[in-house]
Tab-separated table of N, CA and C in Angstrom:
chain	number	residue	atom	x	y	z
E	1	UNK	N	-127.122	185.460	179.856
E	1	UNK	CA	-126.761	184.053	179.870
E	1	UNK	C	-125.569	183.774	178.951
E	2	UNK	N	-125.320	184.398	178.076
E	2	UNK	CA	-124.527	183.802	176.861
E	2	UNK	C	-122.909	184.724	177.464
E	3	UNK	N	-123.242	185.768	178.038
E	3	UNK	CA	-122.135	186.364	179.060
E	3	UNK	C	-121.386	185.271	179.877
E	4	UNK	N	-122.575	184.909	180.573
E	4	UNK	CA	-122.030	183.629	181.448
E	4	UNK	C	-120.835	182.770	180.722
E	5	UNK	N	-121.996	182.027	179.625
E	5	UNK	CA	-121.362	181.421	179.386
E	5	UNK	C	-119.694	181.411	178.593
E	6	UNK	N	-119.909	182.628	177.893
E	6	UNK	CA	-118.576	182.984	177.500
E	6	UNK	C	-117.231	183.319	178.479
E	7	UNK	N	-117.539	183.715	179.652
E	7	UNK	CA	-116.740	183.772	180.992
E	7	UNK	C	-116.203	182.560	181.197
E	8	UNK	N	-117.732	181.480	181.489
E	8	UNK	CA	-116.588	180.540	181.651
E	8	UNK	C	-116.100	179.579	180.497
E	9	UNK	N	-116.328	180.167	179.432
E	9	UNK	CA	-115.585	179.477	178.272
E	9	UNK	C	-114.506	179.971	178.151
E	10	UNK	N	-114.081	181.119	178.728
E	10	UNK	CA	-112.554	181.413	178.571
E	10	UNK	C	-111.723	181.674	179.140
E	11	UNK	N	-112.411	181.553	181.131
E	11	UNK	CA	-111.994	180.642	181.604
E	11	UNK	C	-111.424	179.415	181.488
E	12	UNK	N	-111.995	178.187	181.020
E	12	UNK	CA	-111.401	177.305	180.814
E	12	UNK	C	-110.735	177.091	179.839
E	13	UNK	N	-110.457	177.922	178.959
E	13	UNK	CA	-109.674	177.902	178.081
E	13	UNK	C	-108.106	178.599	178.551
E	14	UNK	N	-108.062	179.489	179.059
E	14	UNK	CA	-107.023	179.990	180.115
E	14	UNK	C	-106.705	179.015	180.959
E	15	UNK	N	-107.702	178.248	181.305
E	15	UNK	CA	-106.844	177.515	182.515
E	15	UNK	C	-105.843	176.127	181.765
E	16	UNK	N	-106.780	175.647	180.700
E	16	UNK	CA	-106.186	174.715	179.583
E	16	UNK	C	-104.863	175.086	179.289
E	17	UNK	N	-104.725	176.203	178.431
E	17	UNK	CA	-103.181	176.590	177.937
E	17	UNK	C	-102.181	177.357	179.078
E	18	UNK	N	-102.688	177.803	180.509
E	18	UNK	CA	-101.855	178.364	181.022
E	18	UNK	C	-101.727	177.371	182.420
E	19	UNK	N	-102.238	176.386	182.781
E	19	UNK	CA	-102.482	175.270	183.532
E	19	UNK	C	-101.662	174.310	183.485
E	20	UNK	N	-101.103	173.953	182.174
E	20	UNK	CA	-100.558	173.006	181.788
E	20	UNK	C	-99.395	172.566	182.451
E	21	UNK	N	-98.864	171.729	182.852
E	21	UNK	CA	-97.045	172.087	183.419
E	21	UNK	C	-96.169	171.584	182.106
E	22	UNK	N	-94.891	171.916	182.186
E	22	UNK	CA	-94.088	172.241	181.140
E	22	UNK	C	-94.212	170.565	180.272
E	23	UNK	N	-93.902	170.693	178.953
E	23	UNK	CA	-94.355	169.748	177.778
E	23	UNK	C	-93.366	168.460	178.097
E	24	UNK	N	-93.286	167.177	178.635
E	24	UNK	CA	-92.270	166.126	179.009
E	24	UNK	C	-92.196	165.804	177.333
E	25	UNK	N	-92.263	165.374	176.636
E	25	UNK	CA	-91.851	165.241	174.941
E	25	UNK	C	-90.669	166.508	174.677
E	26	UNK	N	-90.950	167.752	174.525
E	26	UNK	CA	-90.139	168.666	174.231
E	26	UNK	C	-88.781	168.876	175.407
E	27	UNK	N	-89.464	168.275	176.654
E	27	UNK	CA	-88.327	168.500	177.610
E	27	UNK	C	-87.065	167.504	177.333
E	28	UNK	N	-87.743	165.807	176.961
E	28	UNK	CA	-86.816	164.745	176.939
E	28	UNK	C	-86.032	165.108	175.579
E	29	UNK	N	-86.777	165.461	174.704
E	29	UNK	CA	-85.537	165.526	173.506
E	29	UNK	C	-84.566	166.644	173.760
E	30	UNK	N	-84.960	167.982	174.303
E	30	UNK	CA	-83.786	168.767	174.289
E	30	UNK	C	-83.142	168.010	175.538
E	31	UNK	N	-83.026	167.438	176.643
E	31	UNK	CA	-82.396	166.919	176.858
E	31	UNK	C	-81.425	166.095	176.732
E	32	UNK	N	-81.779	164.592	175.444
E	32	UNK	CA	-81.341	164.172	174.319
E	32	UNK	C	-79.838	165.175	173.823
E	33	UNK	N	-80.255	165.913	173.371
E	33	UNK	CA	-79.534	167.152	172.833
E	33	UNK	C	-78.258	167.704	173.598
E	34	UNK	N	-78.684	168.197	174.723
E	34	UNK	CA	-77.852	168.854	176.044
E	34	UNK	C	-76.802	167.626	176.169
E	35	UNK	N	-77.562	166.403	176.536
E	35	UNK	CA	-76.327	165.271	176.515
E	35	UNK	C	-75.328	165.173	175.914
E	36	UNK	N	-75.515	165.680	174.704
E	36	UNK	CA	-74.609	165.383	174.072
E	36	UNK	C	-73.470	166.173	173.485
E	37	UNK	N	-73.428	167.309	174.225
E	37	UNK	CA	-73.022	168.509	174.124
E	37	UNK	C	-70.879	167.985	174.259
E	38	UNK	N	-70.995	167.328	175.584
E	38	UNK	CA	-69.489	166.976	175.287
E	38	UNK	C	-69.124	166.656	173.783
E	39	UNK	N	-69.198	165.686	172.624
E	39	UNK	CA	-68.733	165.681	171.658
E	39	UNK	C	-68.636	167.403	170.533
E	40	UNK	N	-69.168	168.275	171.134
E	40	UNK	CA	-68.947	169.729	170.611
E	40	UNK	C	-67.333	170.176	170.375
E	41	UNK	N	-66.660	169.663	171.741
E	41	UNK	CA	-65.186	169.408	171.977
E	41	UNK	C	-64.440	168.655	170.563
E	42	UNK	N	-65.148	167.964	170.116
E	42	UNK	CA	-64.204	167.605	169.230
E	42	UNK	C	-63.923	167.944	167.968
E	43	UNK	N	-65.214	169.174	167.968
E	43	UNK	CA	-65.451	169.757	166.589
E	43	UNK	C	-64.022	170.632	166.438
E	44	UNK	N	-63.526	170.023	165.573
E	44	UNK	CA	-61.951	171.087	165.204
E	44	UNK	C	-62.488	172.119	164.547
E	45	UNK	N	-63.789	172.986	164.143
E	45	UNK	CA	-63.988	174.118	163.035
E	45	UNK	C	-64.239	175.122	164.344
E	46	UNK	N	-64.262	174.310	165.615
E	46	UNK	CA	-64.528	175.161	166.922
E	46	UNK	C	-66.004	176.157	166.393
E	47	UNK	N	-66.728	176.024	166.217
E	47	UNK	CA	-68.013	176.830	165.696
E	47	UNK	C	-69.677	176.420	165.589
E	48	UNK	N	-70.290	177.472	166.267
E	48	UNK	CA	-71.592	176.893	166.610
E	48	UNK	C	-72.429	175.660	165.881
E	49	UNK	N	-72.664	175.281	166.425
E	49	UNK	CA	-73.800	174.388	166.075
E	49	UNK	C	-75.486	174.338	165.868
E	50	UNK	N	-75.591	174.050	164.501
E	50	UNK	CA	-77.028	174.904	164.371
E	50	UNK	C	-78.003	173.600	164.891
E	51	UNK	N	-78.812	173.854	165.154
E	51	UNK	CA	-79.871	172.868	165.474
E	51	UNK	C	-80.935	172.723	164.269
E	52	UNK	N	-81.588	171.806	163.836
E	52	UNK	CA	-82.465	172.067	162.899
E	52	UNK	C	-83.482	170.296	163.051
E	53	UNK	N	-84.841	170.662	162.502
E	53	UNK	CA	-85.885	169.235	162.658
E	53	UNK	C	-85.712	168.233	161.860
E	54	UNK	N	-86.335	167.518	161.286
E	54	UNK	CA	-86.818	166.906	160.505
E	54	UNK	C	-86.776	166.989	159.125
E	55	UNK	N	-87.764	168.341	159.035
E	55	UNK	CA	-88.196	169.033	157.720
E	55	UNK	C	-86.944	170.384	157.502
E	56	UNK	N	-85.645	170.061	158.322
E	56	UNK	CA	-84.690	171.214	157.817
E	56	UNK	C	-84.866	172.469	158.670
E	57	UNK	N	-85.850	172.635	159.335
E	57	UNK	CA	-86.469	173.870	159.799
E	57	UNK	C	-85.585	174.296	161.090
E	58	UNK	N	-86.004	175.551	161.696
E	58	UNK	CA	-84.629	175.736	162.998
E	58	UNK	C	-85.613	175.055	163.725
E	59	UNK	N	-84.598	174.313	164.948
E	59	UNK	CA	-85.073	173.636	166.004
E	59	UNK	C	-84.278	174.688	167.437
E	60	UNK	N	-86.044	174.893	168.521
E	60	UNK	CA	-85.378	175.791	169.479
E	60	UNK	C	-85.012	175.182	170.359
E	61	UNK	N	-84.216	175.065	171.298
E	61	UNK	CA	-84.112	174.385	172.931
E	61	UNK	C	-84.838	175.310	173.638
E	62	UNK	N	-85.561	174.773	174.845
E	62	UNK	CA	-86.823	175.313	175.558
E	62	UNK	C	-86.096	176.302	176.493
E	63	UNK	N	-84.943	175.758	176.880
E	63	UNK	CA	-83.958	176.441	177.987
E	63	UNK	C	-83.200	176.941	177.003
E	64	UNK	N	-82.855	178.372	176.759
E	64	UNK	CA	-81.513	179.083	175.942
E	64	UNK	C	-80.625	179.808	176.543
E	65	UNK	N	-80.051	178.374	176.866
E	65	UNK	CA	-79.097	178.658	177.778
E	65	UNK	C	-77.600	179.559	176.958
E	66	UNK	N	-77.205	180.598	177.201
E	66	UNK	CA	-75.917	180.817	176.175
E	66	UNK	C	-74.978	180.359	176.857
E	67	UNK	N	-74.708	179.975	177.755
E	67	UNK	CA	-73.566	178.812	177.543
E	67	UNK	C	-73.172	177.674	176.875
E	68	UNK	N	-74.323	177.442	176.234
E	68	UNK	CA	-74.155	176.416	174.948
E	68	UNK	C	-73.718	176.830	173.839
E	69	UNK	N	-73.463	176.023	172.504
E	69	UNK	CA	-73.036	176.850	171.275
E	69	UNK	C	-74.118	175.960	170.419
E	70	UNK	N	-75.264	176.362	170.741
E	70	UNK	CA	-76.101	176.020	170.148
E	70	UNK	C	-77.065	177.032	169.312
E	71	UNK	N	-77.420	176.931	168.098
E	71	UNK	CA	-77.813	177.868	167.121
E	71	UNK	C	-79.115	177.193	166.344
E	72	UNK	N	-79.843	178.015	165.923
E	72	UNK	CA	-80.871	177.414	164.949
E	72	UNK	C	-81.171	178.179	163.973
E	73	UNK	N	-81.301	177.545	162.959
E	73	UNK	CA	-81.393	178.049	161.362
E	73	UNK	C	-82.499	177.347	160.407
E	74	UNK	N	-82.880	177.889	159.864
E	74	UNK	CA	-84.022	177.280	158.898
E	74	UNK	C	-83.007	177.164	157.163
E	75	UNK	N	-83.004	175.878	156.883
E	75	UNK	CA	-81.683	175.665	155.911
E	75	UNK	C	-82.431	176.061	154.638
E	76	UNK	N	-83.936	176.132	154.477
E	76	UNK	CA	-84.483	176.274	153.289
E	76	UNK	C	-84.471	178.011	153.120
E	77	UNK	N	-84.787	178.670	153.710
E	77	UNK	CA	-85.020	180.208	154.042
E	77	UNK	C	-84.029	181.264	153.152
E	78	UNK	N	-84.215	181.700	152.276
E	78	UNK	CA	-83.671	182.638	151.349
E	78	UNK	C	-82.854	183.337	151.892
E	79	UNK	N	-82.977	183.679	153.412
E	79	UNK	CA	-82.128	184.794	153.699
E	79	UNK	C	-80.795	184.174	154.098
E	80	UNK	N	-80.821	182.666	154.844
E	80	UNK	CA	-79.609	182.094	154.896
E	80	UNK	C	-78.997	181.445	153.865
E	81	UNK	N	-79.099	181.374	152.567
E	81	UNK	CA	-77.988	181.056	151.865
E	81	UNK	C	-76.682	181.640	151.936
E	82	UNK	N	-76.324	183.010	152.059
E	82	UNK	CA	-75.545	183.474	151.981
E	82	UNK	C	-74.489	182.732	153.165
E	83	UNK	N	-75.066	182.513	154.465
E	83	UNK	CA	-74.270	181.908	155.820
E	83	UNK	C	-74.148	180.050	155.246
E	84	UNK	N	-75.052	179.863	154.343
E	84	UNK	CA	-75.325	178.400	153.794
E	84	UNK	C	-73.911	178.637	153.237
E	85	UNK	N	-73.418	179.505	151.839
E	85	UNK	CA	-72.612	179.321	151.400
E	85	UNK	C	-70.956	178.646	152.065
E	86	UNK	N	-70.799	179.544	153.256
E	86	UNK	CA	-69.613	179.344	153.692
E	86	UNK	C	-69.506	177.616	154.668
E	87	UNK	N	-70.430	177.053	154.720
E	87	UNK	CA	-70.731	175.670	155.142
E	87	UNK	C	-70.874	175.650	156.568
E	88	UNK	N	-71.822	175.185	157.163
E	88	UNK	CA	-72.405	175.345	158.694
E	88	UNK	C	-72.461	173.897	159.226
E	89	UNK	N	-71.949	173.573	160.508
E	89	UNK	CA	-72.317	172.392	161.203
E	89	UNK	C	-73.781	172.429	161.922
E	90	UNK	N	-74.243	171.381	161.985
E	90	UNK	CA	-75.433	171.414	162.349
E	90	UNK	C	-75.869	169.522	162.729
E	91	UNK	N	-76.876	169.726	163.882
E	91	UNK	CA	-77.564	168.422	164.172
E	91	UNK	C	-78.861	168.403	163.610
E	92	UNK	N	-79.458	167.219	163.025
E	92	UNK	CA	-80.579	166.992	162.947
E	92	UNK	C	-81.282	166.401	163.934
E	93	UNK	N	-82.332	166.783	164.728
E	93	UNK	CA	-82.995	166.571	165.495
E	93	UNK	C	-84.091	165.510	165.235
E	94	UNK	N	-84.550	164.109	165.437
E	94	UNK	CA	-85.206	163.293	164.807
E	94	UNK	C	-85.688	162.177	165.938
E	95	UNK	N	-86.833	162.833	166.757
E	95	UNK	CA	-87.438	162.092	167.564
E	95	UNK	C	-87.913	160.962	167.197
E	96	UNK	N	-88.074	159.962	168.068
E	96	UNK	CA	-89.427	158.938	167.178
E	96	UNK	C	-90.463	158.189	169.055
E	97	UNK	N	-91.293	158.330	168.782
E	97	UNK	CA	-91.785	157.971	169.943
E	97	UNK	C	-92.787	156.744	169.873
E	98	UNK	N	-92.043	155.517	170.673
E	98	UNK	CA	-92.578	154.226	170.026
E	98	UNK	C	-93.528	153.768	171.588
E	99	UNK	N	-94.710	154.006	171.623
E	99	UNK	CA	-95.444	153.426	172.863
E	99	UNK	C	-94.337	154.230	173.912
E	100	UNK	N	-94.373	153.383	175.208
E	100	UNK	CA	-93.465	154.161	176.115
E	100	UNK	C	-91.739	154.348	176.321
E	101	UNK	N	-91.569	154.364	174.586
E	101	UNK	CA	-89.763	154.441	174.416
E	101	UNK	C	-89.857	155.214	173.645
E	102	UNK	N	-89.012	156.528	173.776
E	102	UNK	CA	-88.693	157.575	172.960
E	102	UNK	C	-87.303	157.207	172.312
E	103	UNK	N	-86.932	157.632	171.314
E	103	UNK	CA	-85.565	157.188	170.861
E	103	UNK	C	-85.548	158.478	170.093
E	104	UNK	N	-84.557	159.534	170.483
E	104	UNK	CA	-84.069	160.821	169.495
E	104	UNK	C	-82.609	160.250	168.735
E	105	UNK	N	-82.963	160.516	167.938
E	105	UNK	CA	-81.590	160.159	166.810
E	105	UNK	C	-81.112	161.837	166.356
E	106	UNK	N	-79.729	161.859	166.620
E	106	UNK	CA	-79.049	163.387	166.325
E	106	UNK	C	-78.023	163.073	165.418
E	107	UNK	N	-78.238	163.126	164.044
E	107	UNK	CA	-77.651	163.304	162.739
E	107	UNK	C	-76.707	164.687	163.525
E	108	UNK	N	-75.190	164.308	163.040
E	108	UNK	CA	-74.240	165.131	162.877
E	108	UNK	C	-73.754	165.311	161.680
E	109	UNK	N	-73.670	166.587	160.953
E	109	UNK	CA	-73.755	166.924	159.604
E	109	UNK	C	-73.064	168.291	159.047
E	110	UNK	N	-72.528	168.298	157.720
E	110	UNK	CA	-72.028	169.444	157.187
E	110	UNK	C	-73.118	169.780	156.501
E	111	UNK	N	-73.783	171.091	156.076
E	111	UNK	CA	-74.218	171.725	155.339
E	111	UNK	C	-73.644	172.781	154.651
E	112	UNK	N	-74.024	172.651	153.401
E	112	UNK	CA	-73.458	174.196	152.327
E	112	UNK	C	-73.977	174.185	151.234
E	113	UNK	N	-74.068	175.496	150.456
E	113	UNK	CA	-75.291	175.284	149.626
E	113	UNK	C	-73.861	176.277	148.438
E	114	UNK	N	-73.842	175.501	146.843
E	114	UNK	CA	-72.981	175.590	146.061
E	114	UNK	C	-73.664	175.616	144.857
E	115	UNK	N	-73.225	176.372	143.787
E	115	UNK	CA	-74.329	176.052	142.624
E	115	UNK	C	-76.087	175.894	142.671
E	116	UNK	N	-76.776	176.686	143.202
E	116	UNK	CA	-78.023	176.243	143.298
E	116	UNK	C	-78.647	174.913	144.273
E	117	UNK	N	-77.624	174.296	144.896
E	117	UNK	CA	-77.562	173.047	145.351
E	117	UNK	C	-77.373	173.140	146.677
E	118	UNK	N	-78.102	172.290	147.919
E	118	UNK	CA	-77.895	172.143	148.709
E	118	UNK	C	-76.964	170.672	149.126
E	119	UNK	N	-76.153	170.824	150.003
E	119	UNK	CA	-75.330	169.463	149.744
E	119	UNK	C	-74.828	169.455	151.467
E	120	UNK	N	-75.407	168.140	151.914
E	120	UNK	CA	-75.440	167.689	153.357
E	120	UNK	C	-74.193	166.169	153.732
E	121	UNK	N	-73.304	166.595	154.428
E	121	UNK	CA	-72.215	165.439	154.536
E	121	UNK	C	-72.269	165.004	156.126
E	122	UNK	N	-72.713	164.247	155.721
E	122	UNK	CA	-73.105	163.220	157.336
E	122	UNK	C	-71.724	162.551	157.970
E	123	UNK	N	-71.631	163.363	159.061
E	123	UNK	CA	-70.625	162.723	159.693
E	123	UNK	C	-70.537	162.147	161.259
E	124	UNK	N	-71.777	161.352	161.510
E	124	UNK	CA	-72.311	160.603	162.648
E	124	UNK	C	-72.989	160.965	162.941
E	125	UNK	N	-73.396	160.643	164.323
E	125	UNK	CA	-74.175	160.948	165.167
E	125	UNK	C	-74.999	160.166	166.529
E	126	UNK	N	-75.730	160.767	166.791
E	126	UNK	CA	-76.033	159.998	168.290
E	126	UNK	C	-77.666	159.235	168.185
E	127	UNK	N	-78.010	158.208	169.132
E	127	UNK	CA	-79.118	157.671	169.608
E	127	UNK	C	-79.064	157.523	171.065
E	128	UNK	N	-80.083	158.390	171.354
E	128	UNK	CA	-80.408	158.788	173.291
E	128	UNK	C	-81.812	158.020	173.057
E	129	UNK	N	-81.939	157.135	174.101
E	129	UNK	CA	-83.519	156.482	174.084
E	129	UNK	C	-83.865	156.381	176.134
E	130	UNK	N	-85.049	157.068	175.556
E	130	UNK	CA	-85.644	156.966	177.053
E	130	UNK	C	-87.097	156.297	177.387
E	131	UNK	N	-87.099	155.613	178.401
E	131	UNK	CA	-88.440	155.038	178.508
E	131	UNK	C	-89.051	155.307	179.744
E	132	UNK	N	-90.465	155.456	179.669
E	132	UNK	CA	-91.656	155.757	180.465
E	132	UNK	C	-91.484	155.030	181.736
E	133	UNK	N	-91.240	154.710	182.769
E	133	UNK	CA	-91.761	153.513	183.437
E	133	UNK	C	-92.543	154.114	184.496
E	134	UNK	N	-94.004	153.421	184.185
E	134	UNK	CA	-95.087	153.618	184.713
E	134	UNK	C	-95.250	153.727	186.636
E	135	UNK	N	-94.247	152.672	187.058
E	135	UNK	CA	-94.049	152.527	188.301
E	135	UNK	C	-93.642	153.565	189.377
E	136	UNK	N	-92.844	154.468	188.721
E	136	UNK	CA	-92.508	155.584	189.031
E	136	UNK	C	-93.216	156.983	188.697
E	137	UNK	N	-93.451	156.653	187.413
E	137	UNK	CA	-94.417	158.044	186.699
E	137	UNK	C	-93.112	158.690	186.516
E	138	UNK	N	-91.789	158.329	185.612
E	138	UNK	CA	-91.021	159.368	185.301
E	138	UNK	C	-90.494	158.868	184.426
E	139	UNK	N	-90.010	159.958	183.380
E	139	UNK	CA	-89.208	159.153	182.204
E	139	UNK	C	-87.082	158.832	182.872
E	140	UNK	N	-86.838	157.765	182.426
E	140	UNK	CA	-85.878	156.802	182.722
E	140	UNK	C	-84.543	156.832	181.378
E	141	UNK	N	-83.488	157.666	181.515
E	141	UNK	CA	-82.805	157.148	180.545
E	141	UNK	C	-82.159	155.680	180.243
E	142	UNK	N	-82.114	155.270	179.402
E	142	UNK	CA	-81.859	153.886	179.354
E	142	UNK	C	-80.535	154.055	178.782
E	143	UNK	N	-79.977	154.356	177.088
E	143	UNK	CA	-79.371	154.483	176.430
E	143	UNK	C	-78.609	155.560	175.636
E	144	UNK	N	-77.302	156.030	175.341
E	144	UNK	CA	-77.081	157.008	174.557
E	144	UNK	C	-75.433	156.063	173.912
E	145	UNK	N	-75.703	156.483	173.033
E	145	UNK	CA	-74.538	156.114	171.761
E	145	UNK	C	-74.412	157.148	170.673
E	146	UNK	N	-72.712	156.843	170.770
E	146	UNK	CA	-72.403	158.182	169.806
E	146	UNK	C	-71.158	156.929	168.581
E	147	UNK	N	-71.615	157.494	167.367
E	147	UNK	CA	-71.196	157.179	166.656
E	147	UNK	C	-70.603	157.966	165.736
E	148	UNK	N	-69.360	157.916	165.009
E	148	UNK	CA	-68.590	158.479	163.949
E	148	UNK	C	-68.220	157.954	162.454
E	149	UNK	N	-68.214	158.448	161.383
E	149	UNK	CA	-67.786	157.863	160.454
E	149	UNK	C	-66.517	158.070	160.102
């Protein structure tokens, strides 16, 4: 009996994590992201762009696509100071999900780490907001704005 039951306990546990269809949260923000890929063009240092979260950490895109010049780095991580030193462009990735409106905010930013010090120079960035609409059952871009300082 307890055979049984463990069969189909992991069964349904297989069917749970491998059942699922792909994550719409993780899909809309790297999308967010991909959008905004034309302003890459204007980067005069011509050089990848790291992706990173919230908490600094590397941020992956689900699709890695290499036709992008998109990179991810963990800015706290001992082993990248040394690439910290020479100063890295990078987006901050900063979802916020309000009821059925997502709004990703993409901090555009210098990083470099000098004297013991990490030191971050904000130089714009974007707000992509998308909303749910129920009528359809699909998410709807509404908005994207790119801003510079």
């Amino acid at each position: 009996m307890k055979k049984i039951v463990l069969v189909i306990l992991s069964f349904f546990v297989c069917f749970i994590v491998y059942g699922q269809s792909k994550d719409e949260y993780k899909s809309m923000v790297d999308t967010a992201v991909i959008l905004q890929t034309k302003y890459l063009d204007q980067n005069p240092y011509n050089e990848d762009v790291y992706l990173i979260d919230a908490s600094d950490r590397a941020y992956y895109l689900s699709s890695d696509n290499k036709k992008n010049k998109f990179s991810s780095i963990d800015v706290h991580d001992k082993k990248n100071k040394s690439r910290l030193k020479k100063g890295i462009h990078a987006w901050k990735i900063l979802p916020i999900l309000n009821g059925s409106r997502l709004t990703v905010n993409i901090v555009d930013f210098r990083v470099s780490y000098k004297n013991h010090n990490y030191h971050f120079a904000n130089t714009g960035g974007a707000t992509v907001v998308f909303e749910y609409q129920c009528a359809t059952g699909k998410w709807v871009l509404i908005n994207t704005t790119w801003s510079g300082l």
